[in-house]
Backbone as numpy.savetxt, mean C-alpha at the origin, in Angstrom:
# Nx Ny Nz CAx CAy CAz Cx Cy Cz
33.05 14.86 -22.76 31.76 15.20 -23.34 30.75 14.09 -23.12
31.50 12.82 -23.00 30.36 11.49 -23.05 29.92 11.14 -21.61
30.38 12.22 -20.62 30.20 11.83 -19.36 29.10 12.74 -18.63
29.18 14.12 -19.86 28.18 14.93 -19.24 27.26 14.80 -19.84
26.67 14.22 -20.87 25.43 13.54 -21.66 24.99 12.72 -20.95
25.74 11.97 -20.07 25.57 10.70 -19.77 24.30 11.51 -18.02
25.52 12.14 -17.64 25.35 12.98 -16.62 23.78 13.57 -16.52
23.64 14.37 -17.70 22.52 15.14 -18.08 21.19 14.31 -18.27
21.58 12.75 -18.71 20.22 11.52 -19.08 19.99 11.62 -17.54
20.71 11.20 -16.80 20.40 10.63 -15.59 19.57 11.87 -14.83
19.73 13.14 -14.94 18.83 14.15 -14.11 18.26 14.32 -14.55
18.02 13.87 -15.90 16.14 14.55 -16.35 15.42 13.13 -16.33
15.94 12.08 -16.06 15.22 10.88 -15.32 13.62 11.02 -14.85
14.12 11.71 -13.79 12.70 11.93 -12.89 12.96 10.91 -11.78
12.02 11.22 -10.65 12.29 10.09 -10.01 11.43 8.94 -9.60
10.90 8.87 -10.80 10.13 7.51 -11.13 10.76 6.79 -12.43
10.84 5.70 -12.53 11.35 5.05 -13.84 9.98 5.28 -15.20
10.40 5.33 -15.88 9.25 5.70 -17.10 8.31 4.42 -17.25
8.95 2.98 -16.63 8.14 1.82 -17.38 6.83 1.85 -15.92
7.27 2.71 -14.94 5.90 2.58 -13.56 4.92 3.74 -13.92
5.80 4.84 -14.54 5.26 6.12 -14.66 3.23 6.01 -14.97
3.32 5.11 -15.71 1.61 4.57 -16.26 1.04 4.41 -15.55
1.45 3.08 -15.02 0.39 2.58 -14.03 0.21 3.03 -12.18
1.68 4.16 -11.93 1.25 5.03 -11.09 0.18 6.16 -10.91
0.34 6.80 -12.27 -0.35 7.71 -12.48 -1.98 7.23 -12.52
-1.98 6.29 -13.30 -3.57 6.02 -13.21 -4.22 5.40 -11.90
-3.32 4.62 -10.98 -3.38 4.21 -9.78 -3.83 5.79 -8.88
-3.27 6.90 -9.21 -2.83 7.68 -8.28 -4.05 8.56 -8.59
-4.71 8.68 -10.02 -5.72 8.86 -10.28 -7.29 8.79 -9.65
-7.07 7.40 -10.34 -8.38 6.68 -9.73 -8.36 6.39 -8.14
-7.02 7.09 -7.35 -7.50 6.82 -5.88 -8.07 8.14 -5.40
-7.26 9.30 -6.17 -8.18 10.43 -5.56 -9.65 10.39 -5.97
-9.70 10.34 -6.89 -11.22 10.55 -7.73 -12.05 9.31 -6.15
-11.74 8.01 -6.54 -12.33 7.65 -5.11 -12.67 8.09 -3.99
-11.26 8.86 -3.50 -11.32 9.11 -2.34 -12.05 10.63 -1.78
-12.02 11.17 -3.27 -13.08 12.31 -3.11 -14.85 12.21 -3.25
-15.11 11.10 -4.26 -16.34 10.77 -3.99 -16.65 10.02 -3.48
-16.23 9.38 -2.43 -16.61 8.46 -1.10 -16.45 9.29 0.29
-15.63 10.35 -0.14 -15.47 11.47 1.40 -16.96 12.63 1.04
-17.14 12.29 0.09 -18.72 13.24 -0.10 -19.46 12.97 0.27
-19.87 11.36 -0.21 -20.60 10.25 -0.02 -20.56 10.39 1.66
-19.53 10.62 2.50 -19.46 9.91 3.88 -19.82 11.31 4.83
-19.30 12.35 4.06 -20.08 13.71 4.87 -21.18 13.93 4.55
-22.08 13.55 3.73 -23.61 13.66 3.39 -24.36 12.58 4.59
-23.22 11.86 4.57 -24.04 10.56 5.91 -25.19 11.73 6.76
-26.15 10.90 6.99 -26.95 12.29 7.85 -26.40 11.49 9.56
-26.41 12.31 10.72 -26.18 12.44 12.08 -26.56 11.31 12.39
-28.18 10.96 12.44 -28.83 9.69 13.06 -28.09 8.15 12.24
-27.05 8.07 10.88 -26.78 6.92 10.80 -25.46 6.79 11.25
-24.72 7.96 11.17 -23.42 7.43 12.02 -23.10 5.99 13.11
-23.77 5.95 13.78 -23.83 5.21 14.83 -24.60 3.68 14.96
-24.68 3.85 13.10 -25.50 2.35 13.11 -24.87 1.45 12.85
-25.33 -0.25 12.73 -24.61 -0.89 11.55 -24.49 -1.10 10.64
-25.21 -0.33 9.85 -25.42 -0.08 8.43 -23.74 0.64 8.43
-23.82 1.67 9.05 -22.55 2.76 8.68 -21.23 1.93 9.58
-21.26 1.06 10.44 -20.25 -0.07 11.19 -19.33 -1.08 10.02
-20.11 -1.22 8.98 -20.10 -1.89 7.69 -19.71 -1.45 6.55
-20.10 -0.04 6.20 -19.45 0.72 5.28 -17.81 1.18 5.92
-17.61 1.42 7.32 -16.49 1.48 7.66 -15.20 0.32 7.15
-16.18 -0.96 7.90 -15.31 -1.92 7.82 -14.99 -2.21 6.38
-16.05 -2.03 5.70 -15.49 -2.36 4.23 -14.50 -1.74 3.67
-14.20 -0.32 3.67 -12.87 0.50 3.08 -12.03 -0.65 4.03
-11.90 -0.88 5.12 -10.48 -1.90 5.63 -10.37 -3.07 4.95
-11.71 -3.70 4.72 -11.35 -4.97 3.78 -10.96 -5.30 2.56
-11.35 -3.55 1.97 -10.81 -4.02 0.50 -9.68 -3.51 0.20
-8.93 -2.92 1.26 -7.69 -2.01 1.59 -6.73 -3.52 2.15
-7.32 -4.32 2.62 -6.48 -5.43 3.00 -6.24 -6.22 1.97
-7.18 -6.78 0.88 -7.16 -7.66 -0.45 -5.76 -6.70 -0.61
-6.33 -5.65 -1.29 -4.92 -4.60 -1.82 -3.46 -5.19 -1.39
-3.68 -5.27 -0.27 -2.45 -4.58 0.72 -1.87 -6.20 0.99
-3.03 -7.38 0.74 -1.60 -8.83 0.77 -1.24 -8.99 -0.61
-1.61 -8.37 -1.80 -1.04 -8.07 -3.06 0.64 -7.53 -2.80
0.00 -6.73 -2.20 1.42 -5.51 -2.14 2.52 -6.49 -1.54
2.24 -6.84 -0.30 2.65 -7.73 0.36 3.15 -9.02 -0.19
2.41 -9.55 -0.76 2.45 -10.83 -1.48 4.21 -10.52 -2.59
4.82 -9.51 -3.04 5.94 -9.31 -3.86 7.02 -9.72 -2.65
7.07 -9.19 -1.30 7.96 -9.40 -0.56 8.28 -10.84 -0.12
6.61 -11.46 0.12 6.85 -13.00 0.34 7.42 -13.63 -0.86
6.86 -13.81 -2.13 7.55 -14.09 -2.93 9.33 -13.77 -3.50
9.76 -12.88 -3.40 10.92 -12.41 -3.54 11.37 -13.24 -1.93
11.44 -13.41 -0.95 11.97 -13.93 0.03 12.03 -15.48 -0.08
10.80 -16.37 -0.79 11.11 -18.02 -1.13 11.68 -17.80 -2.64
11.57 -16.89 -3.27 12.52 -17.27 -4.66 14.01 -17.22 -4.26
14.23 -16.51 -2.88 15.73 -16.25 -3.06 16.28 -17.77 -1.70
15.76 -18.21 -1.60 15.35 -19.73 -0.60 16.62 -20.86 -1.19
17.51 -21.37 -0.52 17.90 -22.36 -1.54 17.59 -23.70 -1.26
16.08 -23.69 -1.70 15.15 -25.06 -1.93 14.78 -25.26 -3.15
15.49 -24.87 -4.39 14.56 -25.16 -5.60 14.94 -25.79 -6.55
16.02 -27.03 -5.92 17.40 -27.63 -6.80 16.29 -28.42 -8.02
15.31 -29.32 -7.25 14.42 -29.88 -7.76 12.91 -29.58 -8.57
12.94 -28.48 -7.71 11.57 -27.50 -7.64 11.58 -26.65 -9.10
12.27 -26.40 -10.26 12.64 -25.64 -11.42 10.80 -25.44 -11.95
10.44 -26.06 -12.12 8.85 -25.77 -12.59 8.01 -24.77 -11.67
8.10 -25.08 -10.00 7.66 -24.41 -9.39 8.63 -22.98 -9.58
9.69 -22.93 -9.51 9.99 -21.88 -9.03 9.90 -20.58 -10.59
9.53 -21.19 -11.69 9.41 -20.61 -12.62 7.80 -19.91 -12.83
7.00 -20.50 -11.96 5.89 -20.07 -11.61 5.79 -19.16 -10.65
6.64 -19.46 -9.28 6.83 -18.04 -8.27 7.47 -17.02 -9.14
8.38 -17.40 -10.12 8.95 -15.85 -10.62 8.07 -15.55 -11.49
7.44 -16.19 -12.64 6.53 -15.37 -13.31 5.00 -14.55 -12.30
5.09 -15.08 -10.62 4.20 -14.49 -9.85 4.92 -13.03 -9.22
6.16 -13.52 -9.00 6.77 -12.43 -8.69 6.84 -10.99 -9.97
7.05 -11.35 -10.84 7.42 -9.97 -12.34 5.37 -9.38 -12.10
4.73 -10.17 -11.49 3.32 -9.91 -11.42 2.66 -8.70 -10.05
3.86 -9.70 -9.58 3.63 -8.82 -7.88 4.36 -7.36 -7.95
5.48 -7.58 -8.45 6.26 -6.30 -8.95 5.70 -5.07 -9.77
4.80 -5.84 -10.79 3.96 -4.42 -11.53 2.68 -4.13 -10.54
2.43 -4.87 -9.34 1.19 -4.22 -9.58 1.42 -3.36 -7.81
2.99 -3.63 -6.92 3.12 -3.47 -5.97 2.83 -2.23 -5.16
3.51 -1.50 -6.23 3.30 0.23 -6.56 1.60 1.31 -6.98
1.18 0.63 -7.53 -0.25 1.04 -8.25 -1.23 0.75 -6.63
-1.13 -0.61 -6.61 -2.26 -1.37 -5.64 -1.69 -0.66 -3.78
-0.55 -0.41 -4.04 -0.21 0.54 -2.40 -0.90 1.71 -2.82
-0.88 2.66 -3.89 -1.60 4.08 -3.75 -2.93 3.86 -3.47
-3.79 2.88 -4.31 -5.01 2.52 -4.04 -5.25 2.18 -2.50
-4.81 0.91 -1.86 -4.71 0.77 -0.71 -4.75 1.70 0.01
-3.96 2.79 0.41 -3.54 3.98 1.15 -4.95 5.00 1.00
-5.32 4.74 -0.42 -6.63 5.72 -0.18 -7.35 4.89 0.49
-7.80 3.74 0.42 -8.77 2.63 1.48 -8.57 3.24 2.81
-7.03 3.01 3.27 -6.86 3.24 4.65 -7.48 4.77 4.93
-7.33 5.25 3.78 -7.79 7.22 4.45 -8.94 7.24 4.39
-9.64 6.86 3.80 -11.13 6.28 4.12 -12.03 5.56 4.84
-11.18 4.56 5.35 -11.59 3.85 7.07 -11.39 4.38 7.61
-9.85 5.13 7.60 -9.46 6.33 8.84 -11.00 6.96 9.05
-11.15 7.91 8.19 -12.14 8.74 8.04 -13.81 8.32 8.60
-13.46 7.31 8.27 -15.00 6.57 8.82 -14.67 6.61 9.87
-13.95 5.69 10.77 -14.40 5.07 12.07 -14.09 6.62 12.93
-13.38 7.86 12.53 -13.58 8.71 13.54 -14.91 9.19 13.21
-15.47 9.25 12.10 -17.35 9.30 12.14 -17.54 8.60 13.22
-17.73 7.26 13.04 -18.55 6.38 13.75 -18.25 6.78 15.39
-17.18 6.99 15.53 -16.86 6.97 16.62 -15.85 6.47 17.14
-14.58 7.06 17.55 -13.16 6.48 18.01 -13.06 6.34 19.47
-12.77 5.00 19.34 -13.25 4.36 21.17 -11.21 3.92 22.01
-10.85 4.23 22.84 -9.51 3.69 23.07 -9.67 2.17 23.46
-9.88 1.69 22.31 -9.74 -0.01 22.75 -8.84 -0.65 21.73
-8.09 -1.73 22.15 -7.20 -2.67 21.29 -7.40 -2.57 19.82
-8.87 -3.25 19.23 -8.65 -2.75 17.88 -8.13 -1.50 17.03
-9.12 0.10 17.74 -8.55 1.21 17.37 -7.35 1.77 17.50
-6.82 1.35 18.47 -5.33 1.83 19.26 -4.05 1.22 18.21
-4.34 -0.18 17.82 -3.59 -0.80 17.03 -3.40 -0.18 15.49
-4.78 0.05 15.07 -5.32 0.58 14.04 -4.48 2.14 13.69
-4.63 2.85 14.60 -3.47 4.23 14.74 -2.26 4.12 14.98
-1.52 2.89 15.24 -0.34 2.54 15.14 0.10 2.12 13.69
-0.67 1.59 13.33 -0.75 1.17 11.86 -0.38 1.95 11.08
-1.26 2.92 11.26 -1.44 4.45 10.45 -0.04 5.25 10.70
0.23 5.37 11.64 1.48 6.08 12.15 2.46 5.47 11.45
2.68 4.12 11.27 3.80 3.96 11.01 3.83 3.43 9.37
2.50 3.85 9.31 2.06 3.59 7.42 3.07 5.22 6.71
2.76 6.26 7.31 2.87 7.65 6.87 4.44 7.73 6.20
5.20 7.29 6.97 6.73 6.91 5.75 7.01 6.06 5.06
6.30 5.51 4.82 6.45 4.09 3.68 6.22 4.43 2.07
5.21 5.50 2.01 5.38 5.89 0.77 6.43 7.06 0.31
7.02 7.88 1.34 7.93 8.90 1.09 9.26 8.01 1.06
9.27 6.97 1.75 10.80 6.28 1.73 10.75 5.18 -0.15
9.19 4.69 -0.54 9.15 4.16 -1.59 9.55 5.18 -2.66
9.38 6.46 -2.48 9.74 7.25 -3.53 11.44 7.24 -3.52
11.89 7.60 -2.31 13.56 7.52 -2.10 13.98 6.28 -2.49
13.00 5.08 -2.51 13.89 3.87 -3.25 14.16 3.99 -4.06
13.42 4.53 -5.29 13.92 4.82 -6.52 14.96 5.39 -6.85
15.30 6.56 -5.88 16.87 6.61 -6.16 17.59 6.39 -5.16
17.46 5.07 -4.39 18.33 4.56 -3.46 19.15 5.25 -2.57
18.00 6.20 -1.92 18.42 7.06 -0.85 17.49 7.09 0.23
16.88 5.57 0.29 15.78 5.59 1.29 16.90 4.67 2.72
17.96 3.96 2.10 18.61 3.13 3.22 17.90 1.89 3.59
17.13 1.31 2.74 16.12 0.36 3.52 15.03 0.59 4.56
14.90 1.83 4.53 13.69 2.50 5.48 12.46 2.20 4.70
12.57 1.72 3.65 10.84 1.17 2.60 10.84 0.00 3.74
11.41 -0.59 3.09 11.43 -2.31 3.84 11.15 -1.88 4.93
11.88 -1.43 6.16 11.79 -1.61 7.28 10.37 -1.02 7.98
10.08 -0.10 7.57 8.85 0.24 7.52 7.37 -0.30 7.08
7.92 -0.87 6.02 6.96 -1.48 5.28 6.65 -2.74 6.21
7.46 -3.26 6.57 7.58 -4.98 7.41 6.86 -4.29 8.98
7.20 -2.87 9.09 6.46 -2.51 10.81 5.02 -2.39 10.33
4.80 -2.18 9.22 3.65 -1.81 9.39 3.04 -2.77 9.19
3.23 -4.28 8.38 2.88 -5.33 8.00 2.29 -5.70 8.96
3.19 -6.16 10.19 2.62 -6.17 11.82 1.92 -5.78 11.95
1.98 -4.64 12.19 0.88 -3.69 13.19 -0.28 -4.02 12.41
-0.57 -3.84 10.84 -1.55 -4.11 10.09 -2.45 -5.56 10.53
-1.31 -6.46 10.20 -2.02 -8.09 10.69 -2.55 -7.83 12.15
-1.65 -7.39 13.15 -2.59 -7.31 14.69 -4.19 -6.95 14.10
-3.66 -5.39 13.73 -5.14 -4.66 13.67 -6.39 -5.79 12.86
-5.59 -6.22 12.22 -7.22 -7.01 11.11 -7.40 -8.48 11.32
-6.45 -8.81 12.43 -7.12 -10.75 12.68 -6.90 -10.47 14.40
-6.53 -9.23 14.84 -6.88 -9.83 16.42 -7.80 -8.69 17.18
């Protein structure tokens, strides 16, 4: 009897843990609501500004503030990789500061990727306004994207540890491709 109670907690779970459930939801919130009144905002653009730098700038900006986001997100993996370092025989002060950065990076890893992801669908969205040219930056930029598109379906399978490390591995391709696209 104590095994099928036990049994029965675990499937009405969900497959989000209850302590993210919050700050997903409001993350997941406030990115549509964004991403619907900035895609209004960007189809009202009239014809003659597409092609300016006024509108070159509103593009680039969804990428820049999609990047702040996105070395947040980022920033949990670096940290979790020098906390697990064995340099900190001496270091006990510092490293009590990377972990209280890390329990930081951890709440906000999840929230600040949904946000992010709407950024990216919103530059997406721009620069084929502006105009999609086959050169190094854009080309990189759609690689990015491509290999952004399973990172959040495999983050959901982490939760119940049926993604195989396909978050990570994905997550780290796209890290790449991301850094090409935004410093070269």
């Amino acid at each position: 009897m104590n095994r099928m109670a036990k049994g029965n907690h675990k499937s009405s779970q969900g497959w989000i843990p209850q302590k993210e459930q919050i700050g997903m939801i409001i993350a997941l919130i406030v990115a549509v609501v964004y991403v619907f009144w900035q895609l209004k905002g960007l189809l009202q653009t009239p014809s003659s500004t597409l092609h300016s730098k006024h509108f070159e700038h509103v593009y680039k900006d969804f990428g820049s503030y999609a990047r702040i986001a996105l070395f947040v997100v980022l920033a949990y993996y670096v940290l979790l990789f020098a906390l697990r370092q064995r340099i900190w025989g001496s270091l006990s002060r510092v490293k009590k500061w990377f972990s209280s950065l890390l329990r930081l990076a951890r709440r906000l890893h999840t929230p600040l990727a949904i946000i992010a992801i709407a950024l990216i669908v919103l530059h997406t969205v721009a620069v084929f306004m502006y105009g999609f040219k086959f050169d190094f930056n854009n080309i990189s930029g759609l690689l990015a994207l491509l290999v952004l598109l399973p990172v959040p379906v495999s983050g959901l399978l982490r939760y119940q540890r049926l993604d195989r490390k396909w978050h990570l591995r994905t997550g780290l391709a796209f890290a790449v491709l991301f850094l090409i696209h935004s410093f070269l």
